[in-house]
XYZ file of C-alpha atoms in Angstrom:
750
model
C 2.109 1.518 48.687
C 4.795 3.431 48.470
C 2.541 6.907 48.480
C 1.031 5.227 51.800
C 4.618 5.144 53.281
C 4.977 9.272 52.627
C 1.512 10.035 53.457
C 2.521 8.068 57.206
C 6.103 9.455 57.858
C 5.093 12.948 56.924
C 1.661 12.493 59.293
C 4.605 11.311 62.088
C 6.818 14.174 61.646
C 4.293 16.583 62.116
C 2.211 15.404 65.055
C 6.337 14.534 66.945
C 7.269 18.442 65.955
C 3.694 19.427 67.751
C 3.926 17.560 70.880
C 7.362 19.677 71.022
C 5.682 23.140 70.350
C 7.900 23.150 67.540
C 7.140 24.994 64.343
C 8.395 22.987 61.664
C 8.224 23.977 58.118
C 7.314 20.995 55.878
C 8.286 20.946 51.860
C 5.368 21.522 50.026
C 6.806 21.461 46.210
C 4.631 19.193 44.516
C 6.983 16.280 42.487
C 7.151 16.814 39.169
C 5.433 13.595 37.547
C 8.057 11.994 34.562
C 6.337 9.392 31.898
C 8.833 7.517 29.759
C 7.515 5.452 26.449
C 9.528 2.621 25.238
C 10.394 1.534 21.568
C 9.670 -1.954 20.576
C 7.863 -1.308 17.620
C 4.620 -2.522 16.837
C 4.299 -3.596 20.614
C 4.174 0.284 21.402
C 1.089 0.435 20.233
C 0.253 -0.931 23.777
C 1.384 2.677 25.386
C -1.873 3.909 24.302
C -3.630 1.769 27.161
C -1.540 3.365 29.922
C -2.137 7.127 28.415
C -5.926 6.708 28.419
C -5.546 5.512 32.263
C -3.535 8.824 33.139
C -6.413 10.818 31.643
C -8.779 8.795 33.626
C -7.098 9.053 36.654
C -6.594 12.409 35.982
C -2.684 12.631 36.329
C -1.338 15.239 35.537
C 2.323 14.596 33.575
C 5.052 16.804 33.739
C 7.809 15.654 31.466
C 7.747 12.939 28.541
C 10.766 11.213 27.396
C 10.424 8.283 24.745
C 12.110 5.970 22.098
C 11.372 4.944 18.540
C 7.690 4.235 18.459
C 7.504 5.799 22.110
C 8.735 8.770 20.751
C 5.744 8.480 18.146
C 2.530 8.562 21.477
C 4.776 10.112 23.587
C 4.875 12.974 20.983
C 1.726 13.343 20.406
C 0.789 12.985 23.957
C 3.410 16.036 25.112
C 1.364 18.478 22.282
C -2.061 17.714 23.383
C -3.689 15.000 22.168
C -5.448 12.844 24.841
C -5.292 8.893 25.184
C -8.806 8.842 23.154
C -7.764 10.741 20.436
C -4.568 8.572 19.912
C -6.297 5.628 19.897
C -8.635 6.844 17.356
C -5.911 7.910 15.394
C -3.878 4.574 15.729
C -6.377 2.320 15.019
C -7.625 4.198 11.385
C -4.074 3.777 10.266
C -3.004 1.574 7.048
C -0.018 0.247 8.548
C 0.837 -1.686 6.072
C 0.866 0.812 3.538
C 2.723 3.579 6.427
C 5.662 1.359 7.172
C 6.695 -0.044 3.171
C 7.972 2.001 0.243
C 4.578 2.150 -1.198
C 1.560 4.339 -0.917
C -1.668 3.861 -1.925
C -2.876 2.966 -5.712
C -5.184 5.934 -5.456
C -1.913 8.204 -5.450
C -0.373 7.385 -8.432
C -0.977 9.105 -12.093
C -3.583 6.519 -13.834
C -0.426 5.376 -16.302
C 1.632 4.133 -13.558
C -1.077 2.479 -11.715
C -0.819 -1.240 -13.607
C 3.136 -0.620 -13.036
C 2.961 0.398 -9.390
C 4.612 -1.889 -6.775
C 4.416 -5.047 -9.586
C 7.566 -6.318 -9.195
C 9.730 -8.412 -6.961
C 13.041 -6.611 -7.565
C 13.166 -3.414 -8.662
C 17.477 -2.039 -9.484
C 18.052 1.679 -10.547
C 20.801 2.662 -13.109
C 22.717 4.471 -10.529
C 26.908 6.081 -11.650
C 26.610 3.781 -14.927
C 25.310 0.228 -13.545
C 22.009 -1.535 -11.867
C 22.533 -1.343 -8.412
C 21.119 -3.912 -5.912
C 18.311 -2.727 -3.756
C 19.600 -1.291 -0.474
C 16.866 -2.716 1.637
C 15.950 0.695 3.078
C 12.155 2.414 3.564
C 12.322 5.809 2.805
C 8.595 5.566 4.369
C 6.972 8.551 2.512
C 3.248 7.822 4.014
C 4.969 8.010 7.300
C 6.934 11.535 6.909
C 3.346 12.882 5.399
C 1.212 11.123 8.130
C 2.937 12.249 10.718
C 3.046 15.842 9.357
C -0.531 15.973 9.317
C -0.198 14.831 13.296
C 1.800 17.512 14.127
C 0.398 19.946 11.967
C -1.504 21.920 14.922
C 2.058 23.035 15.970
C 4.245 23.591 13.243
C 5.239 26.901 14.852
C 7.018 25.293 17.836
C 10.349 24.302 17.445
C 11.354 24.321 21.515
C 9.952 20.986 22.910
C 9.912 22.316 26.353
C 7.119 25.155 24.776
C 4.508 21.874 24.286
C 1.798 21.749 26.798
C 4.020 19.159 28.467
C 7.880 19.455 27.565
C 9.365 16.452 25.340
C 12.709 14.829 24.226
C 13.360 12.165 21.957
C 16.210 9.895 21.527
C 18.293 8.869 18.426
C 21.536 7.416 17.916
C 24.696 9.301 15.725
C 25.109 7.043 12.837
C 29.146 7.719 12.868
C 29.898 6.945 16.283
C 26.887 5.497 17.781
C 26.742 8.027 20.519
C 22.930 9.235 22.236
C 21.351 12.384 20.135
C 18.644 13.835 22.347
C 16.605 15.866 20.756
C 14.621 18.583 21.675
C 14.092 21.185 19.576
C 13.667 21.898 15.207
C 11.305 19.998 13.798
C 8.760 17.318 16.140
C 8.012 15.710 12.808
C 12.369 15.025 11.577
C 13.041 14.397 15.512
C 10.221 11.642 15.962
C 11.048 10.119 12.533
C 14.282 9.941 13.062
C 14.055 8.067 16.682
C 12.592 4.960 15.170
C 14.470 4.695 12.212
C 15.593 1.116 12.842
C 19.012 0.119 11.623
C 18.838 -1.841 8.061
C 15.031 -1.175 7.541
C 14.598 2.854 7.627
C 16.937 5.335 5.991
C 18.651 7.682 8.411
C 16.712 11.011 8.922
C 19.487 14.310 8.902
C 18.955 16.076 12.291
C 21.544 19.007 14.401
C 23.884 18.231 10.938
C 24.304 14.579 11.808
C 22.631 11.183 10.723
C 20.496 9.556 13.189
C 18.753 6.386 13.687
C 16.537 4.739 16.056
C 17.559 5.868 19.800
C 16.765 1.802 20.599
C 20.486 1.498 19.910
C 21.699 2.980 23.208
C 18.487 3.808 25.235
C 15.403 2.405 24.890
C 14.176 3.135 27.657
C 15.143 7.009 28.508
C 14.194 7.122 32.291
C 17.766 9.081 32.937
C 16.639 11.517 30.618
C 13.286 12.372 32.209
C 15.144 12.617 35.406
C 17.419 15.101 33.927
C 14.627 17.068 32.773
C 13.207 17.347 37.078
C 11.129 14.758 37.407
C 11.112 13.241 40.877
C 8.166 10.368 40.411
C 8.505 8.103 37.100
C 5.999 6.111 35.297
C 7.652 3.782 32.742
C 6.015 2.167 30.354
C 8.192 -0.834 28.445
C 7.244 -2.977 25.295
C 10.050 -3.731 24.533
C 11.801 -7.630 24.505
C 15.701 -6.891 23.904
C 16.143 -11.024 22.783
C 14.005 -13.630 21.034
C 12.544 -16.014 23.335
C 14.547 -19.642 22.680
C 11.426 -21.416 21.207
C 10.541 -18.433 19.025
C 12.368 -18.680 15.769
C 11.330 -14.424 15.093
C 10.907 -12.942 11.800
C 13.358 -10.852 9.512
C 12.481 -7.317 11.662
C 12.844 -9.528 14.982
C 15.615 -10.193 14.215
C 17.123 -7.643 12.687
C 15.870 -5.232 15.357
C 17.277 -7.976 18.513
C 20.845 -7.125 16.441
C 20.564 -3.955 16.318
C 19.167 -3.382 19.574
C 21.693 -5.468 21.593
C 23.947 -3.147 22.922
C 21.013 -1.411 24.857
C 19.972 -4.750 26.734
C 22.263 -3.661 29.462
C 21.619 0.271 29.682
C 17.595 -0.894 29.963
C 18.680 -3.102 32.979
C 20.111 0.067 34.795
C 16.836 2.647 33.384
C 14.248 0.135 34.665
C 15.879 0.440 38.161
C 14.988 4.383 38.214
C 11.432 3.827 37.812
C 9.012 4.354 40.535
C 6.181 2.644 38.790
C 7.390 0.067 36.203
C 4.719 -1.277 34.165
C 6.335 -4.332 31.571
C 3.557 -4.354 29.136
C 2.204 -7.845 28.766
C 2.633 -8.802 24.937
C 5.096 -11.129 24.495
C 3.028 -13.019 22.514
C 3.475 -9.921 19.410
C 6.362 -8.977 17.601
C 8.042 -5.815 16.677
C 6.615 -6.596 13.357
C 2.738 -7.021 14.184
C 1.502 -4.326 12.815
C -1.283 -6.161 11.178
C -2.467 -6.784 14.375
C -2.422 -3.159 15.631
C -6.190 -3.476 16.908
C -5.179 -6.546 19.381
C -2.086 -4.737 20.556
C -3.877 -1.196 21.336
C -6.798 -3.725 22.842
C -4.101 -5.652 25.298
C -2.474 -2.224 26.417
C -6.061 -0.601 27.389
C -6.621 -4.235 29.456
C -3.344 -3.247 30.939
C -4.259 0.468 31.456
C -6.996 -0.541 33.519
C -5.534 -2.978 35.889
C -2.938 -0.151 36.517
C -5.950 2.511 36.710
C -6.255 1.980 40.402
C -2.382 2.582 41.145
C -2.555 6.007 38.919
C -5.855 7.557 40.845
C -4.147 5.680 44.248
C -1.103 8.067 43.466
C -2.995 11.424 42.818
C -5.159 10.865 45.417
C -2.294 10.217 48.152
C -0.620 13.743 46.217
C -3.754 15.335 46.265
C -3.664 14.494 50.387
C 0.373 15.696 50.975
C 0.282 19.105 49.051
C -3.545 19.711 48.229
C -5.229 19.279 45.078
C -2.962 19.880 41.749
C -2.450 22.962 39.896
C -4.758 23.614 37.453
C -3.247 22.475 34.176
C -4.796 22.629 30.615
C -3.750 19.879 27.893
C -5.428 20.676 24.769
C -4.320 20.656 21.513
C -3.472 23.981 19.875
C -6.797 24.438 17.467
C -4.570 25.639 14.360
C -7.253 24.729 11.422
C -4.679 25.976 8.566
C -1.701 27.863 7.533
C -2.026 30.602 4.997
C 1.149 29.850 2.588
C 2.913 33.234 1.937
C 6.124 31.541 -0.198
C 8.033 27.766 -1.271
C 10.908 26.943 -1.831
C 11.580 23.915 -3.792
C 14.828 21.727 -3.018
C 16.350 18.931 -4.202
C 15.297 19.685 -8.449
C 17.952 18.090 -11.155
C 15.935 15.847 -14.217
C 12.626 17.361 -13.293
C 11.862 21.501 -13.613
C 10.159 23.754 -11.352
C 7.090 24.103 -13.751
C 6.656 20.795 -13.651
C 6.493 19.862 -9.781
C 3.865 22.849 -9.430
C 1.766 21.769 -12.297
C 2.023 18.315 -11.063
C 1.551 19.322 -7.229
C -1.576 22.122 -8.362
C -0.207 24.426 -6.042
C -0.545 27.749 -5.381
C 0.888 30.320 -2.831
C -1.148 33.201 -0.983
C -3.616 30.600 -0.129
C -4.172 28.624 3.290
C -4.049 24.945 3.382
C -4.898 22.267 6.205
C -2.544 19.647 7.164
C -4.281 16.985 4.692
C -4.500 19.850 2.134
C -0.595 19.424 2.203
C -0.153 15.630 2.225
C -2.244 14.986 -0.800
C -0.192 17.891 -3.304
C 2.950 15.750 -1.899
C 1.106 12.225 -3.019
C 0.323 14.028 -6.165
C 3.777 14.542 -6.484
C 4.620 11.588 -5.835
C 2.585 9.811 -7.531
C 4.195 10.587 -10.862
C 7.259 7.917 -9.889
C 9.417 10.630 -10.626
C 10.205 10.787 -7.024
C 10.872 8.345 -4.601
C 10.067 10.845 -1.417
C 8.619 14.246 -1.323
C 8.391 15.787 2.294
C 7.722 19.329 3.342
C 7.975 21.545 6.502
C 6.622 24.645 7.673
C 8.917 27.757 8.586
C 6.445 30.642 10.251
C 6.843 34.252 9.168
C 6.654 37.114 11.226
C 3.247 38.374 9.300
C 1.731 35.218 10.663
C 2.046 33.390 7.475
C 4.137 30.267 6.592
C 6.792 29.462 3.630
C 6.818 26.197 3.204
C 9.908 24.016 2.332
C 9.471 21.132 0.118
C 11.979 18.497 -0.044
C 11.886 16.352 -2.901
C 14.376 13.150 -3.954
C 14.133 12.179 -7.277
C 14.278 8.525 -8.665
C 16.470 7.446 -10.904
C 15.465 7.927 -14.425
C 16.202 3.818 -15.690
C 15.031 0.890 -13.515
C 15.646 -2.834 -14.415
C 13.088 -4.878 -13.022
C 12.169 -8.926 -12.142
C 9.363 -10.893 -11.822
C 8.003 -14.435 -11.102
C 5.355 -16.009 -12.753
C 2.992 -19.290 -12.645
C -0.413 -20.453 -13.661
C -0.994 -24.187 -15.012
C -2.089 -22.201 -18.195
C 1.228 -20.311 -19.163
C 3.501 -22.853 -16.661
C 6.744 -21.136 -14.973
C 8.168 -17.650 -16.248
C 10.472 -14.953 -15.346
C 9.389 -11.535 -16.600
C 11.501 -8.927 -16.973
C 11.114 -5.370 -17.444
C 12.933 -2.167 -18.038
C 11.504 1.260 -18.017
C 13.316 4.675 -18.202
C 11.612 8.271 -18.426
C 12.980 11.607 -20.301
C 14.451 8.744 -22.711
C 13.367 9.867 -26.032
C 11.431 13.018 -24.801
C 11.236 15.081 -21.481
C 8.226 13.965 -19.364
C 7.660 10.695 -21.076
C 8.161 7.048 -20.127
C 9.529 4.170 -21.893
C 9.216 0.872 -21.067
C 9.661 -3.179 -22.353
C 8.978 -6.131 -20.790
C 9.322 -9.848 -21.416
C 7.606 -13.082 -20.167
C 10.237 -15.435 -21.099
C 9.144 -18.812 -20.158
C 6.701 -21.791 -21.902
C 4.333 -18.834 -23.253
C 7.072 -16.231 -24.405
C 5.089 -12.279 -24.717
C 6.708 -9.231 -24.900
C 5.462 -5.389 -24.992
C 6.675 -2.198 -25.633
C 5.187 1.116 -24.829
C 5.932 5.096 -25.091
C 3.775 7.311 -23.471
C 4.022 10.693 -23.564
C 2.899 13.360 -21.057
C 1.308 16.662 -22.846
C -0.344 19.908 -21.683
C 0.545 21.941 -18.421
C -1.085 19.376 -16.569
C 0.269 16.440 -17.909
C -3.319 14.733 -18.095
C -3.035 14.135 -21.591
C -1.094 11.648 -22.919
C -0.231 9.695 -26.502
C 0.827 6.456 -26.360
C 2.489 3.966 -28.868
C 2.489 0.439 -27.925
C 3.591 -3.178 -29.137
C 2.368 -6.649 -28.129
C 3.502 -9.934 -29.282
C 3.116 -13.715 -27.511
C 2.464 -16.832 -28.489
C 0.509 -18.780 -25.964
C -0.329 -22.903 -26.042
C -4.183 -23.593 -25.746
C -6.191 -26.634 -24.917
C -9.234 -26.839 -26.802
C -12.513 -28.749 -24.861
C -15.376 -30.944 -26.322
C -18.069 -30.925 -23.842
C -15.366 -29.668 -21.245
C -13.531 -33.009 -21.855
C -9.987 -31.898 -23.159
C -10.030 -32.552 -27.165
C -6.816 -31.341 -28.439
C -4.655 -28.144 -28.317
C -3.659 -25.453 -30.555
C -0.435 -22.566 -30.985
C -1.681 -19.102 -30.798
C 0.395 -16.385 -32.292
C -0.574 -12.797 -32.010
C 0.825 -9.205 -32.750
C -0.523 -5.757 -32.256
C 0.576 -2.336 -32.672
C -1.569 -0.066 -31.265
C -1.735 4.322 -30.874
C -4.165 6.038 -28.853
C -4.106 9.571 -26.792
C -6.481 9.845 -23.730
C -7.092 12.352 -21.192
C -6.884 11.493 -17.454
C -10.023 14.001 -15.856
C -8.153 12.828 -12.396
C -6.087 10.037 -10.831
C -9.327 7.763 -11.521
C -11.028 8.300 -14.574
C -9.401 8.172 -18.061
C -11.245 8.215 -21.547
C -9.589 8.359 -24.973
C -9.692 7.294 -28.106
C -7.029 4.598 -30.421
C -6.697 2.389 -33.338
C -4.962 -0.977 -33.322
C -3.445 -3.261 -36.163
C -3.500 -6.610 -35.092
C -2.577 -10.153 -36.235
C -3.469 -14.066 -35.241
C -2.064 -16.901 -36.285
C -3.421 -20.088 -35.181
C -1.086 -23.490 -35.846
C -2.773 -26.719 -34.356
C -0.628 -29.102 -32.332
C -3.016 -32.038 -31.655
C -6.438 -31.957 -33.907
C -9.859 -31.974 -32.187
C -13.683 -32.927 -33.389
C -12.794 -28.920 -34.669
C -9.579 -26.875 -35.362
C -8.609 -23.941 -37.761
C -4.976 -23.145 -38.843
C -4.068 -19.859 -40.462
C -3.610 -16.613 -39.704
C -6.083 -13.175 -40.045
C -5.344 -9.322 -39.445
C -7.641 -6.605 -39.332
C -7.585 -2.954 -37.740
C -10.078 -1.715 -35.244
C -10.579 1.781 -33.819
C -11.907 2.278 -30.425
C -13.528 4.666 -27.727
C -12.358 3.283 -24.046
C -12.448 4.710 -20.776
C -10.886 3.248 -17.772
C -11.780 3.911 -13.854
C -9.468 2.789 -11.213
C -9.900 3.588 -7.208
C -8.849 0.368 -5.785
C -6.291 0.579 -2.935
C -3.765 -1.310 -4.287
C -2.671 -4.511 -6.625
C -2.128 -7.344 -4.732
C -5.690 -8.567 -2.781
C -6.807 -4.777 -3.085
C -9.608 -4.188 -0.021
C -11.481 -1.325 -1.408
C -12.408 0.228 -4.803
C -13.924 -0.229 -8.430
C -11.296 -1.190 -11.605
C -13.701 -0.470 -14.567
C -12.237 -1.401 -18.397
C -14.506 -0.842 -21.506
C -14.049 -0.554 -25.182
C -16.742 -0.139 -27.909
C -15.083 -0.077 -31.571
C -15.401 -0.970 -34.614
C -13.064 -3.997 -36.528
C -12.667 -3.775 -40.343
C -10.204 -4.675 -43.313
C -10.137 -8.533 -42.049
C -7.923 -10.232 -44.235
C -8.242 -13.960 -43.407
C -6.242 -17.344 -44.621
C -7.637 -19.615 -43.077
C -8.614 -23.635 -43.612
C -11.522 -25.133 -41.359
C -11.139 -28.972 -39.786
C -13.423 -31.202 -38.549
C -11.977 -34.637 -37.230
C -8.938 -33.707 -38.285
C -9.887 -33.642 -42.052
C -10.247 -29.746 -44.137
C -13.911 -28.827 -44.660
C -14.285 -28.142 -48.257
C -17.907 -26.488 -47.846
C -16.927 -23.660 -45.706
C -20.334 -22.046 -46.839
C -21.808 -24.176 -44.532
C -19.400 -22.667 -41.506
C -21.310 -19.057 -41.880
C -18.126 -18.129 -41.836
C -18.487 -14.178 -42.594
C -15.271 -11.407 -42.305
C -17.354 -8.085 -42.665
C -16.703 -5.507 -40.751
C -18.589 -5.365 -37.119
C -18.646 -3.813 -33.832
C -17.592 -4.763 -30.519
C -18.176 -3.992 -26.830
C -16.014 -5.214 -23.839
C -16.024 -4.474 -19.676
C -14.290 -5.700 -17.285
C -15.659 -4.411 -13.891
C -14.689 -5.184 -10.171
C -15.038 -3.531 -7.297
C -14.145 -4.279 -3.701
C -16.320 -3.453 -0.555
C -14.132 -3.570 2.985
C -16.295 -4.407 5.700
C -13.886 -3.918 8.547
C -12.350 -6.710 10.479
C -9.831 -8.082 7.639
C -13.053 -9.058 5.513
C -13.692 -7.629 1.928
C -16.803 -8.378 -0.720
C -15.975 -8.927 -4.115
C -18.126 -8.290 -6.948
C -17.029 -8.400 -10.823
C -18.412 -8.616 -14.053
C -16.637 -9.329 -17.392
C -18.079 -10.107 -21.139
C -18.092 -8.707 -24.524
C -20.297 -8.788 -27.691
C -19.771 -8.722 -31.161
C -21.910 -6.879 -32.951
C -23.041 -7.846 -36.403
C -20.996 -10.654 -36.482
C -21.422 -14.254 -37.961
C -18.694 -16.512 -37.122
C -15.483 -15.627 -36.981
C -13.658 -17.811 -34.012
C -10.436 -15.638 -33.603
C -12.250 -13.050 -32.592
C -14.349 -15.107 -30.333
C -14.361 -14.468 -25.929
C -12.319 -17.121 -24.533
C -14.595 -18.420 -21.064
C -12.422 -20.315 -17.884
C -9.523 -19.246 -16.030
C -9.608 -17.451 -12.376
C -6.646 -14.689 -13.771
C -6.623 -12.509 -16.389
C -4.195 -13.922 -19.219
C -4.725 -13.292 -22.955
C -7.119 -11.219 -24.997
C -11.286 -11.724 -25.255
C -10.569 -13.675 -21.798
C -13.710 -13.993 -19.784
C -12.411 -15.434 -16.379
C -14.823 -18.136 -14.901
C -14.588 -19.887 -11.459
C -14.896 -23.437 -12.339
C -13.555 -23.995 -15.717
C -9.673 -23.863 -16.966
C -8.812 -21.266 -19.791
C -10.120 -22.004 -23.079
C -12.896 -24.353 -22.307
C -15.627 -22.566 -24.107
C -15.467 -20.218 -27.116
C -18.450 -17.801 -28.009
C -18.978 -14.415 -30.044
C -20.711 -12.893 -27.120
C -20.485 -14.084 -23.576
C -21.072 -12.160 -19.935
C -20.276 -13.900 -16.443
C -20.906 -12.271 -13.076
C -18.816 -13.322 -9.770
C -19.638 -12.767 -6.106
C -16.981 -13.637 -3.318
C -15.948 -13.081 0.600
C -12.199 -12.670 1.283
C -10.691 -13.059 5.002
C -7.650 -12.449 5.891
C -6.912 -14.898 8.387
C -3.634 -13.674 9.880
C -1.387 -11.168 8.323
C -0.874 -11.313 4.346
C -2.815 -14.718 4.643
C -6.301 -15.015 2.596
C -8.874 -17.442 2.427
C -11.805 -16.546 -0.526
C -14.961 -18.151 -0.928
C -15.799 -17.233 -4.829
C -19.152 -18.057 -6.846
C -20.164 -16.957 -10.629
C -22.193 -17.378 -13.476
C -21.917 -16.705 -17.036
C -24.004 -16.705 -20.420
C -23.066 -16.963 -23.740
C -24.514 -17.451 -27.296
C -27.185 -15.397 -26.293
C -27.095 -12.935 -29.625
C -27.843 -14.820 -32.915
C -25.941 -14.001 -36.158
C -28.900 -11.705 -37.335
C -28.077 -9.857 -33.895
C -31.582 -11.326 -32.406
C -31.360 -11.927 -28.565
C -31.845 -16.134 -28.022
C -32.111 -17.991 -25.161
C -28.754 -18.513 -23.556
C -26.167 -21.496 -22.649
C -26.025 -20.808 -19.145
C -22.476 -21.926 -16.706
C -22.484 -21.934 -12.536
C -19.096 -22.478 -10.561
C -17.760 -22.081 -7.585
C -14.130 -21.595 -6.012
C -12.377 -21.424 -2.601
C -9.100 -19.889 -2.690
C -6.077 -19.570 0.346
C -3.618 -16.565 -0.669
C -0.626 -15.613 0.673
C 1.179 -11.811 -0.376
C 4.427 -12.740 -0.450
C 6.986 -10.638 -1.961
C 7.376 -12.315 -5.236
C 3.619 -11.084 -5.531
C 0.059 -13.019 -4.593
C -0.029 -16.494 -4.003
C -3.208 -18.387 -4.403
C -4.234 -21.961 -4.455
C -7.682 -22.876 -5.877
C -10.144 -25.584 -5.764
C -12.704 -25.219 -8.280
C -16.129 -27.194 -9.604
C -18.312 -26.205 -12.507
C -22.024 -27.590 -11.923
C -21.935 -28.163 -15.671
C -19.099 -29.899 -16.223
C -19.491 -31.526 -12.979
C -15.670 -31.617 -12.173
C -13.605 -30.658 -9.148
C -10.205 -28.811 -10.201
C -7.538 -27.477 -8.754
C -5.665 -23.870 -9.836
C -2.606 -22.437 -9.059
C -1.497 -18.777 -9.528
C 1.797 -16.972 -8.521
C 2.179 -13.131 -9.648
C 0.497 -10.876 -11.817
C 0.759 -11.255 -15.729
C 1.261 -8.273 -17.810
């Protein structure tokens, strides 16, 4: 309507002037178009729809301002990305990883994967005391992802020289004043612009500590007017207050408190828009990153609705001022950069040689943005550093100097978690991890499971070699476990198992997903009956085993993984057994032990567990697992049998099986296969259907294959990925036992 009115007025003035034989020079300056994108957390993804509509309408944008998430997509559009390319990038980003202190498990060195992200609380030892978690996100993945996005413009330090001039807003943490960022590193500026107070760490910009600009100006219309915009299009995805009928989560509440001061300013900014677009996404929150695709779809729908108005604006301007001048909105072509020199900042406890070896980096070579991100993650994955980021400084000869900022992690952490299963009961897990305590390039840890079943383990791991891919490990483990025994799937008795081992092994990590090694283990097992079943044993056995092992781990996370492989295989020999055992039948000692055909001679054994996760899209994952073991050339031993039952790994020689409780069946050889389908029904909420089959006793005492015993079972699990670890409630059924059972699991065992 406004464009029609302008056209009518200009035509009226022209007609009036001509009728009076008077020549009037009309202004022929085409108004500059400004675009403003607000903050709003996850809701800022809706801006993408408007950018796509602007491209479809052929509208030339002359200036862009943005705050928080609006600065992310505004800057991407300003440097030359199209709306379509921004959409593709946003849909492919793993927002759960990006907006956390975690990184993909694939970035970790093999020896760190089992411990990474395992505990609910991690307290660093700083200034002679353990410090409670600060609650701030360092956001390693954000820095690297943005680094790849902005890689094509690493040479441009003046934002006015982008394809479209750009400014983003921040807040000075010291005095709360507005910080307008338009020079320097675009990566740093954008990262500062969405550093939500109490959530993300502040960022150093212009010698200031800067946080999210939404605190003082979430919708920077004034700033785009000051740049020279005569016509302003504003897209607003923020809702400063949570509605009364909506409780809000922690991130929403913190965001609301932080941005109360901007509420009045935003109302005034809205009045300065010529075309104001309030995105209709109230059903989403600032933290709804798990619904990223839905928010993008909503924004695209709104873009289609607003497209006719954008096209009308283009046509009106063209009719008044003539066709708009040709403009180039293309991302600069920068495939790689030649690194001529480097500088590493922030090293105290680790050496530059170690850093470069872990990084696998050399100068006088060309690198792409993805290659540089991988190099940073190589170092981050050692767990010696909490953040590793870089910037590129253009050199006169066309090359670049890379400046790497490393923030070392404290050497010592106290960690804690919670564990519950019906088998283990309730227990607290406490861990102490220290690096370089005994020797350089080493990691020592002690972990204790304190509860109904007590466990403790200690490890000393020593990295060796120039690239630290060889490791020597000494480990100790002690546990006492209460087992029920079953006769024909019916609870018959119980006993207490005492287990101790001392392990020494050397291993070589070919890369971050594959390890092979050799080891020798001393083991001692003691059985103490509590309630005698039809058959029971009492006493102990101790022995040595030497083994070859291999491990593969490509899963993306330890909790509810979505893709990848996890394989553990061991082939070895058991020897020098020293038994002292009494056997019971119906609570009476068995005097004729020859009838049991028990033998404790040397034998070979093979164990394997393999898991595969296939992400089929839209929150759906297909699961496959295999578990089992064989005692070759072994007569009945009992203490080294494989134990069938349970949904999660809890103890040695376990073969998990959906449908049976832990310890239901003991056998010298067993194998189980499981198929499952998991669906994320809501953010961090899962439902999983499982079906499995198992065979056991398929090898007789003379090492001949025989007809096996067969099992089949099913489970339906409901899970939630909570801060304490995964919580799953399962209902399961076994065709052989013909009984429905429940199973509850919280946390991850060690």
